[in-house]
mmCIF file of C-alpha atoms in Angstrom:
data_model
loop_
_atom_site.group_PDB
_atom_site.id
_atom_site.type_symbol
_atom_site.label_atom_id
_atom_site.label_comp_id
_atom_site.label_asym_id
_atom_site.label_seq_id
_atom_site.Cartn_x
_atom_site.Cartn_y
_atom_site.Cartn_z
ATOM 1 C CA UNK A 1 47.375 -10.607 -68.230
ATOM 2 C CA UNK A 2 47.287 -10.888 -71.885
ATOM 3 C CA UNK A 3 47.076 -14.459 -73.834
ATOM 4 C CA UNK A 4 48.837 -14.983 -76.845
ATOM 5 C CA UNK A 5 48.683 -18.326 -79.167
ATOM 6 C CA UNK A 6 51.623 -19.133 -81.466
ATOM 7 C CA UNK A 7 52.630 -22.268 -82.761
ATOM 8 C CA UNK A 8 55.381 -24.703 -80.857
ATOM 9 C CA UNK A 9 58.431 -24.840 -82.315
ATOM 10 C CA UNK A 10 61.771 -26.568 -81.072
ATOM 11 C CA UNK A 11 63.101 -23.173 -79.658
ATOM 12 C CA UNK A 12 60.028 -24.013 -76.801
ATOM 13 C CA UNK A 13 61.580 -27.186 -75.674
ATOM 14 C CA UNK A 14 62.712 -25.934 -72.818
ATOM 15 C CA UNK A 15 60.051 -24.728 -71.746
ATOM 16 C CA UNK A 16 57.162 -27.118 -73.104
ATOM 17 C CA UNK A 17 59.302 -30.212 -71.059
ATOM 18 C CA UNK A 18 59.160 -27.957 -67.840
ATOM 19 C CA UNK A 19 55.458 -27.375 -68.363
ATOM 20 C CA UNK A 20 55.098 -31.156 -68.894
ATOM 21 C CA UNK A 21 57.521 -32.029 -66.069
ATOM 22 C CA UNK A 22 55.520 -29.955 -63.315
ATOM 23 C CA UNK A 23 51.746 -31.815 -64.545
ATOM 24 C CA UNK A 24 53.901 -35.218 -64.457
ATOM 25 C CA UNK A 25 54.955 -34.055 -60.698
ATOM 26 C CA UNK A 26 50.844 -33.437 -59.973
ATOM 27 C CA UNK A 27 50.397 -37.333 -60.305
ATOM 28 C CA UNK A 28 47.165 -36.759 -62.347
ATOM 29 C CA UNK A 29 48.047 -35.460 -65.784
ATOM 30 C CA UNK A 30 49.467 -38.612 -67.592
ATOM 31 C CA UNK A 31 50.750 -42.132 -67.094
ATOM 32 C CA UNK A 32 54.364 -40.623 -68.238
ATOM 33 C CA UNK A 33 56.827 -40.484 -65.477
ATOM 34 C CA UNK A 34 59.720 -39.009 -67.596
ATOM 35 C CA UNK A 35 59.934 -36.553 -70.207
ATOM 36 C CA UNK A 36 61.008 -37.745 -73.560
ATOM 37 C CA UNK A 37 63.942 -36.002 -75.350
ATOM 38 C CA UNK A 38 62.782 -33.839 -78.463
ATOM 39 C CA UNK A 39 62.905 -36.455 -80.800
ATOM 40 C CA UNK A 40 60.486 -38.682 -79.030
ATOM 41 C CA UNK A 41 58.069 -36.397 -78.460
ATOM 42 C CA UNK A 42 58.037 -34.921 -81.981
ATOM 43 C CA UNK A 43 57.903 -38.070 -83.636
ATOM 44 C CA UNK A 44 54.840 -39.446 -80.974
ATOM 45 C CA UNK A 45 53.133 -36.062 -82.061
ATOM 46 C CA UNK A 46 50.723 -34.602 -85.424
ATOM 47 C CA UNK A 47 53.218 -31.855 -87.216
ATOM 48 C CA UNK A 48 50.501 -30.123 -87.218
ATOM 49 C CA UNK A 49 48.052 -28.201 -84.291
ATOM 50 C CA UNK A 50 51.147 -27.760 -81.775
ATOM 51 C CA UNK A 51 50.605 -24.325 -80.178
ATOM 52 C CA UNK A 52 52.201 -22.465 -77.168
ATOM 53 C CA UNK A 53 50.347 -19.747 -74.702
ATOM 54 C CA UNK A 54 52.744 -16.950 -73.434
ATOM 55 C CA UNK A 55 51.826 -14.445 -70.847
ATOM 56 C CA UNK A 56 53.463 -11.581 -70.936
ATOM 57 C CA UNK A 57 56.824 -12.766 -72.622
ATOM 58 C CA UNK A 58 56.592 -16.252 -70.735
ATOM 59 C CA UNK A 59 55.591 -19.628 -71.918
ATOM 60 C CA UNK A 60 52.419 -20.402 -70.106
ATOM 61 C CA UNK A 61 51.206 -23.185 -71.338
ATOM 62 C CA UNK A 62 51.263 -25.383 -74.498
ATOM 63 C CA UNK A 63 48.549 -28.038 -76.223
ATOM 64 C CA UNK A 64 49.492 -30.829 -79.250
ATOM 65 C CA UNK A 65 47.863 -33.931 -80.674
ATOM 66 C CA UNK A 66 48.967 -37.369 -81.222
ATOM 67 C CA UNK A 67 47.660 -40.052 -83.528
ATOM 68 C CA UNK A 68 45.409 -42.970 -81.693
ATOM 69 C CA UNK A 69 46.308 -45.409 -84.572
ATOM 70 C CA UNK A 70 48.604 -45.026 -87.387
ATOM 71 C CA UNK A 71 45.885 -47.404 -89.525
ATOM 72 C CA UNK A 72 44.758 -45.045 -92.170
ATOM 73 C CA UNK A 73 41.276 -45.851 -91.325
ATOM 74 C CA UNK A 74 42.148 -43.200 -88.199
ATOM 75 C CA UNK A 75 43.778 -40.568 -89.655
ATOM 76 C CA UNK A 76 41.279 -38.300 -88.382
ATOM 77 C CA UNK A 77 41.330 -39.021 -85.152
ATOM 78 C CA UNK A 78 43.953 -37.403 -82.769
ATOM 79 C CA UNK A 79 44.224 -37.856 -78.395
ATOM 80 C CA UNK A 80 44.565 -34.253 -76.945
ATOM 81 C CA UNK A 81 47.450 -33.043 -74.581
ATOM 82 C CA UNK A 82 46.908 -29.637 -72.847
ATOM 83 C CA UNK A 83 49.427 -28.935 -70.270
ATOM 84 C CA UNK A 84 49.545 -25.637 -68.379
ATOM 85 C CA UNK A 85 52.355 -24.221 -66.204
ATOM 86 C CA UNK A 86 51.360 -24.098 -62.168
ATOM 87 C CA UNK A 87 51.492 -20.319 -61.828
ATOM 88 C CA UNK A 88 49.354 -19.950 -64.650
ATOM 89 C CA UNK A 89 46.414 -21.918 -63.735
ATOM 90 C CA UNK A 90 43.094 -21.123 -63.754
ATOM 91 C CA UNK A 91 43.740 -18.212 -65.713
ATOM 92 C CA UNK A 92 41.876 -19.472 -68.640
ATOM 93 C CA UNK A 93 45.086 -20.584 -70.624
ATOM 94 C CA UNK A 94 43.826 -24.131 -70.640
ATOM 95 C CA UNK A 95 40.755 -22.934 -72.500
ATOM 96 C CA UNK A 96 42.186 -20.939 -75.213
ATOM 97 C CA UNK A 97 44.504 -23.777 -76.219
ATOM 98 C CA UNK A 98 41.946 -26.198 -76.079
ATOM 99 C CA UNK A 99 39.726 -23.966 -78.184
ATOM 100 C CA UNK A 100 42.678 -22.800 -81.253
ATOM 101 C CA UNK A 101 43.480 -27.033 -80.677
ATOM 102 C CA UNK A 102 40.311 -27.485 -82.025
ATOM 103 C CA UNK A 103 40.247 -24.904 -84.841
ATOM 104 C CA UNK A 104 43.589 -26.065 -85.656
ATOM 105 C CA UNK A 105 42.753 -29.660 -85.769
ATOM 106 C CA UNK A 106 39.802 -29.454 -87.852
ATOM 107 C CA UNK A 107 41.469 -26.851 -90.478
ATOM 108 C CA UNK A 108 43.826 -30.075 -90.622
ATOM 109 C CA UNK A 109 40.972 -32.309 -91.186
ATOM 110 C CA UNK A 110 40.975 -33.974 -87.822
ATOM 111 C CA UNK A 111 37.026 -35.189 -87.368
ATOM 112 C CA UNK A 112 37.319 -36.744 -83.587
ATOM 113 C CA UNK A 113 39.420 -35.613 -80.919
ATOM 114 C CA UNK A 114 39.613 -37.531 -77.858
ATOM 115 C CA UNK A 115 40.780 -37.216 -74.520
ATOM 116 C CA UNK A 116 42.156 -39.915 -71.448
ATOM 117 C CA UNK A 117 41.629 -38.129 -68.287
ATOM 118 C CA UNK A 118 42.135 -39.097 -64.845
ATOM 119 C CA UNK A 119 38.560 -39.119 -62.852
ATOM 120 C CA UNK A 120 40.959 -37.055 -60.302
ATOM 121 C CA UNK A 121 41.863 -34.271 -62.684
ATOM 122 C CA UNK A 122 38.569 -32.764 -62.304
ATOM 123 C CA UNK A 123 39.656 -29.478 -64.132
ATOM 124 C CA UNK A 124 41.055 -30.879 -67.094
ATOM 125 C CA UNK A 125 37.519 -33.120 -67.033
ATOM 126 C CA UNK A 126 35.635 -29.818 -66.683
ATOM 127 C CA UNK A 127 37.562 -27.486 -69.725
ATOM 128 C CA UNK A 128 36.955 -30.293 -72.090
ATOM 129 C CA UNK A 129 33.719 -30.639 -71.487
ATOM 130 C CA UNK A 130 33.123 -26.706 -71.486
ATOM 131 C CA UNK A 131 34.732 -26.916 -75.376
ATOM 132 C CA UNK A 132 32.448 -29.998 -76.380
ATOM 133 C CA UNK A 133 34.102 -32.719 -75.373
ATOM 134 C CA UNK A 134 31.238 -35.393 -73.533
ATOM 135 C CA UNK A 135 32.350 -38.621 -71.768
ATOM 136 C CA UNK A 136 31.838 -42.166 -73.511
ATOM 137 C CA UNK A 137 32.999 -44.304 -70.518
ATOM 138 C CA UNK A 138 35.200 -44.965 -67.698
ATOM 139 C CA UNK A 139 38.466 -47.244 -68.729
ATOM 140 C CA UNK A 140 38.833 -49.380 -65.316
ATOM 141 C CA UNK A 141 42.790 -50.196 -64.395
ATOM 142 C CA UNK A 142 43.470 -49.243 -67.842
ATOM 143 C CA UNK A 143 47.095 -48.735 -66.651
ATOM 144 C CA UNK A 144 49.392 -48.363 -63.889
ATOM 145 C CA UNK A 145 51.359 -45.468 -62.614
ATOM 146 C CA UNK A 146 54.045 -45.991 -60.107
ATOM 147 C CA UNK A 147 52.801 -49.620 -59.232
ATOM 148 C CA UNK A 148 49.160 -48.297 -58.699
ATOM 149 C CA UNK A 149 46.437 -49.165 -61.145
ATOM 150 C CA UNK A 150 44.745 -46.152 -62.514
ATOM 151 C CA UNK A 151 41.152 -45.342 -64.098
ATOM 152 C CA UNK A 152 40.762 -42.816 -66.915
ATOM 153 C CA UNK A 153 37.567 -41.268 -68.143
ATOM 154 C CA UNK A 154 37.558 -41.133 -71.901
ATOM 155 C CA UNK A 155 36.458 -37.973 -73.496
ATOM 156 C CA UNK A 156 35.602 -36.811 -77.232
ATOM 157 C CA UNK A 157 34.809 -34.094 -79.790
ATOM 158 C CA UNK A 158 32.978 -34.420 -82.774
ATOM 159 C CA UNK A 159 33.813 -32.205 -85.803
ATOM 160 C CA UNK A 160 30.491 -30.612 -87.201
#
């Protein structure tokens, strides 16, 4: 199985709201319950550091960044989103996005990335920390999904 990174374009759609429509279904990869049409989700993400993993022809996976604040004060910092596709996981696609997400993001001057996990999505919790992510707390009933309040763990990175 070989990797390869490229950057997400429009043409991915399809694919990229699949991918985000199957880690919706897992109940443990974001407080979304819908996927937004193209123009949402561009506008709610940095034009910048939005990259695709195929396998073999295929999109496997894809990773992006969206602003925590739009006060200028924060333009540095950025809230990850990895997403890969069911029959590609645990193939270490989730790492090499995370890890070009990074590169990317600091060649764009990004200083902190940050990430809200669900304590249940122990993988996700596990690949950011192996790419230098390290918890800063626990955000009790920070929302609810499907009538149920929800914890997150909150994750960062520090650029060098």
């Amino acid at each position: 199985m070989q990797i390869q990174l490229g950057f997400l374009r429009f043409t991915h759609w399809l694919d990229v709201r699949r991918i985000y429509l199957e880690g919706i279904a897992t109940g443990h990869a974001t407080f979304e319950t819908e996927v937004p049409d193209w123009p949402k989700w561009d506008s709610e993400h940095l034009p910048h550091s939005r990259l695709i993993a195929t396998v073999d022809g295929s999109v496997g996976g894809w990773a992006a960044l969206s602003p925590v604040s739009r006060r200028a004060a924060y333009a540095g910092v950025a809230e990850v989103s990895v997403y890969v596709a069911a029959e590609y996981r645990g193939r270490g696609i989730g790492k090499a996005l995370l890890q070009e997400l990074i590169s990317e993001a600091e060649q764009n001057g990004m200083w902190t990335l940050q990430a809200s996990i669900f304590p249940e999505n122990e993988t996700s919790i596990a690949l950011h920390r192996s790419c230098g992510f390290r918890e800063v707390g626990r955000r009790e009933k920070i929302a609810q999904l499907n009538g149920v309040w929800r914890d997150t763990v909150l994750l960062e990175r520090r650029s060098k």
